[in-house]
Coordinates of C-alpha atoms and ligand atoms in Angstrom, one line a residue:
Chain D
M205 CA 69.9 -1.2 -14.1
T206 CA 66.7 0.6 -12.9
F207 CA 65.3 0.9 -9.5
L208 CA 62.6 -1.5 -10.7
D209 CA 64.9 -4.4 -11.0
P210 CA 66.0 -4.7 -7.3
L211 CA 62.4 -3.8 -6.3
I212 CA 60.9 -6.7 -8.3
N213 CA 63.7 -9.0 -7.2
G214 CA 62.9 -8.0 -3.6
L215 CA 59.2 -8.7 -4.0
S216 CA 60.0 -12.1 -5.5
L217 CA 62.4 -12.9 -2.6
G218 CA 59.8 -11.5 -0.2
S219 CA 57.1 -13.8 -1.6
L220 CA 59.2 -16.8 -0.6
Y221 CA 59.6 -15.4 2.9
A222 CA 55.9 -14.6 3.0
L223 CA 54.9 -18.1 2.0
I224 CA 57.1 -19.6 4.7
A225 CA 56.2 -16.9 7.3
V226 CA 52.5 -17.8 7.1
G227 CA 53.3 -21.2 8.6
Y228 CA 55.0 -19.7 11.7
T229 CA 52.2 -17.3 12.2
V230 CA 49.2 -19.7 11.8
V231 CA 50.7 -22.2 14.2
Y232 CA 51.7 -19.5 16.7
G233 CA 48.2 -17.9 16.5
I234 CA 46.6 -21.2 17.6
V235 CA 49.1 -22.9 20.0
Q236 CA 51.5 -20.0 20.9
L237 CA 54.3 -22.3 19.7
I238 CA 57.1 -21.1 17.5
N239 CA 57.8 -24.1 15.3
F240 CA 61.5 -23.5 14.7
A241 CA 61.6 -26.6 12.6
H242 CA 59.3 -25.0 10.0
G243 CA 62.2 -24.0 7.8
E244 CA 62.9 -27.7 7.3
I245 CA 59.4 -28.2 5.9
F246 CA 60.4 -25.7 3.2
M247 CA 63.4 -27.8 2.6
V248 CA 61.7 -31.2 2.5
G249 CA 58.9 -29.7 0.4
A250 CA 61.5 -28.7 -2.2
F251 CA 63.0 -32.2 -2.1
G252 CA 59.5 -33.7 -2.3
A253 CA 59.0 -31.7 -5.5
L254 CA 62.3 -32.8 -6.9
S255 CA 61.6 -36.4 -6.0
T256 CA 58.3 -36.2 -7.9
W257 CA 60.1 -35.0 -11.0
I258 CA 62.7 -37.7 -10.7
V259 CA 60.0 -40.4 -10.5
L260 CA 57.7 -39.0 -13.2
G261 CA 59.8 -36.9 -15.6
Q262 CA 63.5 -37.6 -15.3
A263 CA 63.6 -40.8 -17.5
S264 CA 62.1 -38.9 -20.4
A265 CA 63.8 -35.6 -19.5
N266 CA 60.3 -34.1 -19.4
L267 CA 60.5 -30.4 -18.7
S268 CA 56.9 -29.5 -19.9
W269 CA 55.0 -26.9 -17.9
W270 CA 52.6 -29.4 -16.6
M271 CA 55.3 -31.2 -14.6
L272 CA 55.2 -28.3 -12.2
P273 CA 51.7 -28.8 -10.8
L274 CA 52.6 -32.5 -10.2
M275 CA 55.8 -31.4 -8.5
L276 CA 53.9 -28.9 -6.3
V277 CA 51.5 -31.6 -5.3
G278 CA 54.3 -34.0 -4.5
G279 CA 56.2 -31.3 -2.5
M280 CA 53.0 -30.5 -0.6
V281 CA 52.3 -34.1 0.2
V282 CA 55.8 -34.6 1.6
G283 CA 55.8 -31.3 3.5
V284 CA 52.3 -31.7 5.0
T285 CA 53.0 -35.3 6.0
V286 CA 56.3 -34.4 7.8
A287 CA 54.7 -31.4 9.5
V288 CA 51.6 -33.4 10.7
L289 CA 53.8 -36.2 12.0
M290 CA 56.1 -33.6 13.7
E291 CA 53.1 -32.0 15.5
R292 CA 51.6 -35.3 16.5
F293 CA 54.6 -37.1 17.8
A294 CA 57.0 -34.3 18.8
Y295 CA 55.0 -31.2 19.8
R296 CA 51.7 -32.6 21.1
P297 CA 53.2 -34.5 24.0
L298 CA 54.9 -31.3 25.0
R299 CA 51.7 -29.1 24.8
H300 CA 51.8 -28.3 28.5
A301 CA 55.6 -28.5 29.0
P302 CA 57.7 -25.4 29.7
R303 CA 58.4 -23.3 26.6
L304 CA 62.0 -24.4 26.4
A305 CA 61.0 -28.0 25.7
P306 CA 59.4 -27.5 22.3
L307 CA 62.3 -25.2 21.3
I308 CA 64.9 -27.9 22.0
T309 CA 62.7 -30.4 20.3
A310 CA 62.5 -28.1 17.2
I311 CA 66.3 -28.1 17.1
G312 CA 66.4 -31.8 17.3
I313 CA 63.8 -32.2 14.5
S314 CA 65.7 -29.8 12.3
V315 CA 69.0 -31.7 12.7
F316 CA 67.2 -34.9 12.1
L317 CA 65.5 -33.8 8.9
Q318 CA 68.6 -32.2 7.5
E319 CA 70.8 -35.2 8.2
F320 CA 68.1 -37.5 7.0
V321 CA 68.1 -35.8 3.6
R322 CA 71.9 -35.4 3.5
L323 CA 72.6 -39.0 4.3
F324 CA 69.8 -41.0 2.8
Y325 CA 68.5 -39.1 -0.2
G326 CA 71.2 -40.4 -2.5
A327 CA 70.6 -43.9 -1.1
I328 CA 67.3 -44.2 -2.8
P329 CA 67.9 -45.9 -6.2
G330 CA 67.9 -43.4 -9.0
F331 CA 68.1 -40.4 -6.7
P332 CA 71.1 -38.0 -6.7
D333 CA 73.4 -37.6 -3.7
A334 CA 72.3 -34.7 -1.6
K335 CA 75.4 -34.1 0.5
A336 CA 75.9 -30.9 -1.6
A337 CA 73.5 -28.8 -3.6
V338 CA 71.3 -30.8 -6.0
V339 CA 70.2 -29.5 -9.4
F340 CA 66.5 -28.7 -9.5
P341 CA 64.7 -29.4 -12.8
Q342 CA 64.4 -26.3 -14.9
I343 CA 60.8 -26.4 -16.1
E344 CA 61.2 -24.4 -19.3
F345 CA 58.0 -22.5 -19.2
F346 CA 58.8 -21.1 -15.8
T347 CA 62.6 -20.7 -16.1
G348 CA 63.1 -19.8 -19.7
P349 CA 64.4 -16.4 -21.0
A350 CA 63.5 -13.4 -18.8
I351 CA 60.7 -11.1 -20.0
E352 CA 61.1 -7.4 -20.5
F353 CA 58.3 -5.6 -19.0
G354 CA 58.0 -1.8 -18.7
G355 CA 61.8 -1.3 -18.6
A356 CA 62.4 -4.0 -16.1
V357 CA 63.8 -7.5 -16.8
I358 CA 61.7 -10.0 -15.0
Q359 CA 62.7 -13.6 -14.5
R360 CA 59.9 -16.1 -15.2
A361 CA 60.5 -17.7 -11.8
T362 CA 59.6 -14.3 -10.4
F363 CA 56.2 -14.4 -12.0
F364 CA 55.7 -17.9 -10.7
T365 CA 56.7 -16.9 -7.2
L366 CA 54.5 -13.8 -7.0
G367 CA 51.6 -15.7 -8.6
A368 CA 52.0 -18.5 -6.0
L369 CA 51.9 -16.0 -3.2
A370 CA 48.8 -14.2 -4.6
V371 CA 46.9 -17.5 -5.1
S372 CA 47.9 -18.9 -1.7
W373 CA 46.9 -15.6 0.0
A374 CA 43.5 -15.6 -1.7
F375 CA 43.0 -19.2 -0.8
L376 CA 44.0 -18.6 2.8
W377 CA 41.7 -15.6 3.1
F378 CA 38.8 -17.6 1.8
F379 CA 39.6 -20.6 4.0
V380 CA 39.9 -18.6 7.2
N381 CA 37.0 -16.2 6.7
K382 CA 34.5 -18.2 4.6
T383 CA 34.7 -21.8 5.7
K384 CA 33.4 -23.4 8.9
I385 CA 36.8 -24.9 9.7
G386 CA 38.4 -21.5 9.1
R387 CA 36.1 -19.8 11.6
A388 CA 36.8 -22.6 14.1
M389 CA 40.5 -21.8 13.7
L390 CA 39.8 -18.1 14.5
A391 CA 37.7 -19.1 17.5
T392 CA 40.5 -21.5 18.7
S393 CA 43.1 -18.8 18.4
Q394 CA 41.0 -16.4 20.4
D395 CA 40.0 -18.8 23.2
P396 CA 40.9 -22.5 22.9
D397 CA 38.9 -23.7 26.0
T398 CA 35.8 -22.0 24.9
A399 CA 36.3 -23.3 21.3
R400 CA 36.2 -26.8 22.8
L401 CA 32.9 -26.0 24.5
M402 CA 31.5 -25.2 21.0
G403 CA 32.3 -28.8 19.9
I404 CA 35.5 -27.9 18.1
D405 CA 38.2 -30.6 18.3
V406 CA 41.2 -28.4 19.0
N407 CA 43.7 -31.1 18.2
R408 CA 42.3 -31.3 14.7
I409 CA 42.5 -27.6 14.3
I410 CA 46.1 -27.6 15.3
T411 CA 46.8 -30.4 12.8
I412 CA 45.1 -28.3 10.1
A413 CA 47.2 -25.3 11.0
F414 CA 50.4 -27.3 10.7
A415 CA 49.2 -28.7 7.4
V416 CA 48.3 -25.4 5.9
G417 CA 51.6 -23.8 6.9
A418 CA 53.5 -26.8 5.5
A419 CA 51.6 -26.7 2.1
L420 CA 52.6 -23.1 1.7
A421 CA 56.2 -23.8 2.7
A422 CA 56.4 -26.6 0.2
I423 CA 55.2 -24.2 -2.5
A424 CA 58.0 -21.8 -1.4
G425 CA 60.5 -24.7 -1.6
T426 CA 59.5 -25.5 -5.1
A427 CA 59.6 -21.8 -6.1
H428 CA 63.1 -21.6 -4.5
G429 CA 64.2 -24.5 -6.7
L430 CA 63.0 -22.8 -9.9
R431 CA 64.5 -19.4 -8.9
Y432 CA 68.0 -20.6 -7.9
G433 CA 68.2 -23.8 -10.0
N434 CA 69.3 -26.0 -7.1
I435 CA 68.3 -27.0 -3.6
D436 CA 70.3 -28.3 -0.7
F437 CA 69.7 -29.9 2.7
K438 CA 70.7 -26.7 4.5
M439 CA 68.4 -24.3 2.7
G440 CA 65.7 -24.4 5.4
F441 CA 67.9 -22.8 8.1
L442 CA 68.4 -19.3 6.9
A443 CA 65.2 -19.1 4.9
G444 CA 63.3 -20.2 8.0
L445 CA 65.0 -17.7 10.2
K446 CA 64.3 -14.9 7.8
A447 CA 60.7 -16.0 7.4
F448 CA 60.3 -16.1 11.2
T449 CA 61.7 -12.6 11.2
A450 CA 59.1 -11.6 8.6
A451 CA 56.3 -13.1 10.7
V452 CA 57.5 -11.1 13.8
L453 CA 57.9 -8.0 11.6
G454 CA 54.3 -8.3 10.4
G455 CA 52.9 -9.2 13.8
I456 CA 53.1 -12.8 14.8
G457 CA 49.7 -14.5 14.8
N458 CA 48.5 -12.2 12.0
I459 CA 48.3 -13.9 8.5
N460 CA 48.2 -10.7 6.5
G461 CA 51.0 -9.4 8.7
A462 CA 53.1 -12.4 7.7
V463 CA 52.6 -11.7 4.0
V464 CA 53.3 -8.0 4.4
G465 CA 56.3 -8.7 6.7
G466 CA 57.7 -11.1 4.1
L467 CA 57.4 -8.7 1.2
V468 CA 58.9 -5.8 3.2
L469 CA 61.8 -7.9 4.3
G470 CA 62.5 -9.1 0.8
V471 CA 62.4 -5.6 -0.6
V472 CA 64.6 -4.1 2.2
E473 CA 67.1 -6.9 1.7
S474 CA 67.2 -6.5 -2.0
L475 CA 67.4 -2.7 -2.0
A476 CA 70.0 -2.6 0.8
T477 CA 72.2 -5.0 -1.1
V478 CA 72.1 -2.7 -4.2
Y479 CA 72.0 0.8 -2.7
V480 CA 74.0 0.6 0.6
P481 CA 77.4 2.0 -0.4
G482 CA 80.9 1.1 0.6
Q483 CA 81.9 -1.5 3.1
F484 CA 78.4 -2.5 4.2
G485 CA 77.0 -2.8 0.6
G486 CA 76.8 -5.7 -1.7
A487 CA 75.9 -9.4 -1.4
A488 CA 78.3 -10.0 1.5
W489 CA 75.9 -8.2 3.9
K490 CA 72.7 -9.5 2.3
D491 CA 71.7 -11.6 5.2
V492 CA 72.3 -9.0 7.8
W493 CA 69.5 -6.5 6.8
A494 CA 66.7 -8.8 7.8
F495 CA 67.9 -8.9 11.3
V496 CA 68.7 -5.2 11.4
L497 CA 65.1 -4.6 10.4
L498 CA 63.9 -7.0 13.0
I499 CA 65.8 -5.2 15.8
I500 CA 64.4 -1.8 14.7
V501 CA 60.9 -3.1 14.7
L502 CA 61.2 -4.8 18.0
V503 CA 62.5 -1.6 19.6
F504 CA 59.9 0.8 18.1
R505 CA 56.9 -1.4 17.4
P506 CA 57.2 -4.7 19.2
Q507 CA 53.7 -5.9 18.2
G508 CA 54.9 -5.8 14.5
I509 CA 53.6 -3.9 11.6
M510 CA 50.1 -5.3 11.7
G511 CA 50.0 -7.0 15.0
A512 CA 47.4 -6.2 17.6
K513 CA 48.5 -5.0 21.1
V514 CA 48.9 -7.8 23.5
V515 CA 46.0 -6.6 25.5
D516 CA 43.7 -7.1 22.5
R517 CA 45.0 -10.6 22.1
A518 CA 44.3 -11.7 25.7
Chain S
M61 CA 19.4 -36.4 33.9
L62 CA 22.8 -35.4 35.3
E63 CA 24.4 -37.2 38.2
V64 CA 27.7 -36.3 39.9
K65 CA 29.1 -39.0 42.2
D66 CA 32.0 -38.4 44.7
L67 CA 33.7 -36.0 42.4
V68 CA 37.3 -35.0 43.3
V69 CA 39.1 -32.4 41.1
A70 CA 42.6 -31.1 41.8
Y71 CA 44.9 -28.5 40.3
G72 CA 48.2 -30.2 40.7
K73 CA 48.3 -31.2 44.3
V74 CA 45.6 -28.8 45.5
R75 CA 42.1 -30.2 45.6
A76 CA 39.5 -27.7 44.6
V77 CA 36.5 -30.1 44.7
K78 CA 36.7 -32.7 47.5
G79 CA 34.2 -35.4 46.8
I80 CA 30.8 -33.9 46.0
S81 CA 27.7 -35.6 44.8
F82 CA 24.5 -34.1 43.4
R83 CA 21.9 -34.6 40.8
V84 CA 20.0 -32.5 38.3
P85 CA 16.6 -34.0 37.4
Q86 CA 15.1 -33.5 34.0
G87 CA 13.2 -30.3 33.5
Q88 CA 14.5 -28.6 36.7
V89 CA 16.6 -25.6 37.5
V90 CA 19.3 -26.6 40.0
S91 CA 21.7 -24.1 41.5
L92 CA 25.2 -24.4 42.9
L93 CA 25.8 -21.6 45.4
G94 CA 29.0 -20.7 47.2
T95 CA 31.5 -17.9 47.8
N96 CA 34.4 -17.2 45.6
G97 CA 36.8 -20.1 45.4
A98 CA 34.3 -22.7 46.6
G99 CA 34.8 -24.9 43.5
K100 CA 31.7 -24.1 41.5
T101 CA 33.5 -23.2 38.2
T102 CA 35.8 -26.2 38.7
T103 CA 32.8 -28.5 39.0
L104 CA 31.2 -27.2 35.8
R105 CA 34.4 -27.4 33.9
T106 CA 34.8 -31.0 34.9
I107 CA 31.3 -31.9 33.9
S108 CA 31.8 -30.3 30.4
G109 CA 35.1 -32.2 30.0
L110 CA 37.5 -29.3 30.2
L111 CA 39.0 -30.8 33.3
R112 CA 39.6 -34.5 34.2
P113 CA 38.5 -35.5 37.7
E114 CA 41.0 -37.2 40.0
S115 CA 38.2 -39.6 41.0
G116 CA 34.5 -39.8 41.0
E117 CA 32.0 -40.1 38.2
V118 CA 29.8 -37.9 36.0
W119 CA 26.7 -39.5 34.4
F120 CA 24.6 -37.8 31.7
E121 CA 21.4 -39.4 30.5
G122 CA 22.7 -42.9 31.5
Q123 CA 26.1 -42.4 29.9
R124 CA 29.3 -41.9 31.9
I125 CA 31.0 -38.8 30.6
D126 CA 33.9 -38.0 32.9
R127 CA 36.5 -39.3 30.4
V128 CA 34.7 -37.8 27.3
P129 CA 36.6 -34.9 25.7
A130 CA 34.9 -31.5 25.9
H131 CA 34.1 -31.2 22.2
K132 CA 32.2 -34.5 22.3
V133 CA 30.3 -33.7 25.5
V134 CA 28.5 -30.8 23.8
Q135 CA 27.4 -33.1 21.1
L136 CA 25.7 -35.3 23.7
G137 CA 23.3 -32.4 24.4
L138 CA 25.1 -30.7 27.4
A139 CA 26.1 -27.1 26.8
H140 CA 28.2 -24.9 29.1
S141 CA 28.2 -21.1 29.1
P142 CA 31.4 -20.4 30.9
E143 CA 32.2 -17.9 33.6
G144 CA 33.2 -14.5 32.3
R145 CA 31.1 -15.1 29.2
R146 CA 34.1 -15.9 27.0
I147 CA 32.5 -14.8 23.8
F148 CA 34.9 -14.6 20.8
P149 CA 35.6 -10.8 20.7
R150 CA 36.9 -10.4 17.2
L151 CA 34.1 -12.5 15.6
S152 CA 30.7 -11.1 14.7
V153 CA 27.7 -11.9 16.8
E154 CA 26.4 -14.2 14.1
D155 CA 29.7 -16.0 13.8
N156 CA 29.7 -16.5 17.6
L157 CA 26.2 -17.9 17.5
M158 CA 27.0 -20.2 14.6
L159 CA 30.0 -21.5 16.4
G160 CA 27.6 -22.6 19.1
A161 CA 26.1 -24.9 16.5
F162 CA 29.5 -26.1 15.2
A163 CA 29.0 -29.8 15.8
R164 CA 25.5 -29.8 14.2
K165 CA 24.7 -30.8 10.7
D166 CA 21.0 -30.0 10.4
A167 CA 21.0 -26.7 8.5
A168 CA 17.3 -26.2 8.8
G169 CA 17.3 -26.8 12.5
I170 CA 20.2 -24.4 13.0
A171 CA 18.5 -21.6 11.1
K172 CA 15.4 -22.1 13.2
D173 CA 17.4 -22.0 16.4
L174 CA 19.1 -18.8 15.3
Q175 CA 15.7 -17.2 14.8
R176 CA 14.7 -18.4 18.2
V177 CA 17.8 -16.8 19.8
F178 CA 17.1 -13.6 17.9
A179 CA 13.5 -13.6 19.1
L180 CA 14.7 -14.1 22.7
F181 CA 17.4 -11.3 22.4
E182 CA 16.4 -8.7 19.8
I183 CA 19.6 -6.7 20.3
L184 CA 21.6 -9.6 18.9
K185 CA 19.6 -9.5 15.7
E186 CA 20.1 -5.8 15.3
R187 CA 23.8 -6.1 15.7
R188 CA 24.4 -9.5 14.2
S189 CA 27.3 -8.4 12.0
Q190 CA 29.2 -6.4 14.7
P191 CA 32.3 -7.8 16.4
A192 CA 31.1 -9.2 19.7
G193 CA 34.0 -7.5 21.6
T194 CA 32.3 -4.1 21.2
F195 CA 29.3 -5.2 23.3
S196 CA 28.4 -4.3 26.8
G197 CA 28.6 -6.9 29.6
G198 CA 24.9 -7.6 29.5
E199 CA 24.8 -7.9 25.8
Q200 CA 27.8 -10.3 25.9
Q201 CA 26.0 -12.4 28.5
M202 CA 23.0 -12.6 26.2
L203 CA 25.3 -13.6 23.4
A204 CA 27.0 -16.3 25.6
I205 CA 23.6 -17.8 26.5
G206 CA 22.4 -17.6 23.0
R207 CA 25.5 -19.3 21.7
A208 CA 25.1 -22.1 24.2
M209 CA 21.5 -22.5 23.1
M210 CA 22.6 -22.9 19.5
S211 CA 23.9 -26.4 20.3
R212 CA 20.2 -27.2 21.2
P213 CA 21.2 -28.6 24.6
R214 CA 18.9 -30.6 26.8
L215 CA 21.0 -29.5 29.8
L216 CA 22.4 -26.0 29.9
M217 CA 25.1 -25.1 32.5
L218 CA 25.4 -21.3 33.2
D219 CA 28.3 -20.1 35.2
E220 CA 27.5 -16.7 36.9
P221 CA 25.3 -15.3 34.2
S222 CA 24.5 -12.2 36.2
M223 CA 28.1 -11.3 37.0
G224 CA 28.7 -7.6 36.5
L225 CA 25.3 -6.9 35.2
S226 CA 22.9 -4.0 36.1
P227 CA 19.9 -5.1 38.2
L228 CA 17.6 -4.5 35.1
M229 CA 19.8 -6.7 32.9
M230 CA 20.0 -9.3 35.6
Q231 CA 16.3 -9.5 35.8
K232 CA 16.2 -10.0 32.0
I233 CA 18.7 -12.9 32.3
M234 CA 16.8 -14.5 35.1
G235 CA 13.6 -14.2 33.1
T236 CA 15.3 -15.9 30.2
I237 CA 16.4 -18.8 32.4
A238 CA 12.8 -19.3 33.5
E239 CA 11.6 -19.2 29.9
L240 CA 14.2 -21.7 28.8
Q241 CA 13.0 -24.0 31.6
S242 CA 9.4 -23.7 30.4
E243 CA 10.6 -24.7 27.0
G244 CA 11.9 -28.0 28.5
V245 CA 15.6 -27.2 28.9
T246 CA 17.1 -28.5 32.2
I247 CA 19.4 -25.9 33.8
L248 CA 22.4 -26.1 36.2
L249 CA 23.0 -22.6 37.4
V250 CA 26.0 -21.3 39.3
E251 CA 25.4 -17.9 40.9
Q252 CA 26.9 -15.5 43.3
N253 CA 23.6 -13.7 43.5
A254 CA 22.0 -16.4 45.8
A255 CA 18.6 -14.6 46.3
A256 CA 17.8 -14.4 42.6
A257 CA 19.1 -17.9 41.9
L258 CA 17.1 -19.5 44.8
E259 CA 13.9 -17.8 43.6
L260 CA 14.3 -19.7 40.3
S261 CA 15.6 -23.0 41.6
D262 CA 13.8 -26.2 42.1
H263 CA 16.7 -27.4 44.1
A264 CA 20.0 -25.9 45.3
Y265 CA 23.3 -27.0 46.7
V266 CA 25.7 -24.9 48.8
L267 CA 29.4 -25.5 48.2
E268 CA 32.0 -24.5 50.7
V269 CA 35.7 -24.9 49.9
G270 CA 35.1 -28.0 47.8
N271 CA 32.4 -29.7 49.9
I272 CA 28.6 -29.6 49.7
T273 CA 27.5 -28.5 53.1
L274 CA 23.8 -27.9 52.5
D275 CA 21.1 -28.6 50.1
G276 CA 17.3 -28.3 49.7
T277 CA 14.6 -26.7 47.6
G278 CA 15.0 -23.1 46.6
R279 CA 12.3 -22.2 49.2
Q280 CA 13.9 -24.1 52.0
L281 CA 17.3 -22.5 51.5
L282 CA 15.7 -19.0 51.2
D283 CA 14.3 -19.6 54.7
D284 CA 17.4 -21.2 56.1
D285 CA 19.2 -19.2 58.8
R286 CA 22.7 -20.2 57.8
V287 CA 22.0 -19.3 54.1
K288 CA 20.4 -16.0 55.1
R289 CA 23.5 -15.1 57.1
A290 CA 26.2 -16.2 54.7
Y291 CA 24.7 -15.7 51.3
L292 CA 21.7 -13.4 51.5
G293 CA 23.4 -10.7 53.6
E294 CA 20.8 -10.8 56.4
S295 CA 21.7 -10.9 60.0
Ligands
ADP54 N1 43.5 -22.9 36.9 C1 43.7 -23.1 38.3 N2 44.8 -23.5 38.8 C2 45.0 -23.6 40.1 N3 44.0 -23.4 41.0 C3 42.8 -23.0 40.5 C4 42.6 -22.8 39.2 N4 41.3 -22.5 39.0 C5 40.8 -22.4 40.2 N5 41.7 -22.7 41.2 C6 41.4 -22.8 42.6 O1 40.4 -23.8 42.8 C7 39.5 -23.3 43.8 C8 38.1 -23.3 43.3 O2 38.0 -22.3 42.3 P1 36.7 -22.1 41.4 O3 36.3 -23.5 40.9 O4 37.0 -21.1 40.4 O5 35.7 -21.5 42.5 P2 34.4 -20.7 42.2 O6 34.0 -20.8 40.8 O7 33.4 -21.3 43.2 O8 34.7 -19.3 42.6 C9 40.0 -21.9 44.3 O9 40.8 -22.1 45.5 C10 40.9 -21.5 43.1 O10 42.0 -20.7 43.6
MG55 MG1 33.6 -19.3 39.5

């Protein structure tokens, strides 16, 4: 095994974190709310993609490459719908409540969504029971034999995950910097009251922020399914927590920071698992490194890798 | 054009505006004067829809607007340049100005108004791609006024446009206000610099801890003994 293998594995893992982390950061940048239920959007997005396949491809055991875009769209529709409803009916009434209220609400939403999938997914005719992990369709083109590339063995799902991040990042950059709505988002994040005086409907901007974050999380959920071959109702918890860590690491509120934070986190986790010797090495400690890194950053650079100083944000 | 009737605005249980009434006729410059904390900013923020009044009414061009959300009020033709300028510091000058026209769809008209703002404030044109946060206070104030103009308002509310500016810059801003009036824009001006504001005003109201205590033409108030003592620093 070369150094390249864990590095590429880390980048792939980091791309998943990055795709989820963007959702935390975009919403925080606009409403200063940490949506701790965002990890569950990743989960329902994955189940949305799976459901799409069950409806469209399962009967004919269709594993053609073009099933994947359909699954992605299905996953995004489910993820975005759940996120928009969550914002509208759970968070919006609490917009001016003490900060603890949305946090408790997020825990409630998380439990609800997890239990909903666990208890009711299998009750839909033709759908598998989801009380334990569910097999995710292995779309051949994206999960077939690994590819040797300059001495490294690269899983096809890795190409997909890295590509998904690259495309999403480019789209996001264009959306935020080059469209009218994107500029309205920037304005709202800098000064919501003044944004309203410009004629910007801030509620609409908040809905869009939730929707954009959810779309990316659903892509991540689908990529996760391809990468690991199965999904489960609990998958949002740890992934969400790590992606949140990535967002803080990069500087919460900063989109590029979330991407960089996600990639750094993935690589650190992957390299530490391989190279840390002895008792602390190996897969058993895999989930610890993210939080070790978070603590180090919070102590030495609390604004995150790319975050602005708080003064600049005010 | 604008009429405020028995307006009461409170923050929680504390009333900041305690039942004021005034009107701004078409084409005039009307000022609200008063010391810090009198309720001037609260009044403007209520008119533009950022705050909901506890009671009372706000009418603009025959339409009641005190329940209309802020982003819709600006679309009716009523722009508000807020206290402290509140430009978007990390956006360019041009992006700031274009946000002023956010709700408009007429691309040709927007382009024309942008040129008009650039003609009014040349410095903005020279530095159109710079982040607005790097500007001096006076330049930011020009940007804030220019941005409010970009919605092509029929009524423009300015909250302390001369705050923190050099006397020279202040003259320029006051000159701009007169120019806007001559172009047909109606203006509601809030000022701490009473002398400069009264020179410009067709009518002025004095606000004291949430109540209007005095009103008259600019000239009348300039000559009023109480105004001289309290706001013009004469004895
Ligand atoms: N956001 C706020 N929350 C609570 N009280 C406020 C707030 N803003 C202003 N006030 C109070 O309302 C009163 C009027 O303030 P303001 O309208 O800003 O006055 P002015 O613009 O004339 O200086 C003051 O007593 C001020 O302390
Ligand atoms: Mg004020």
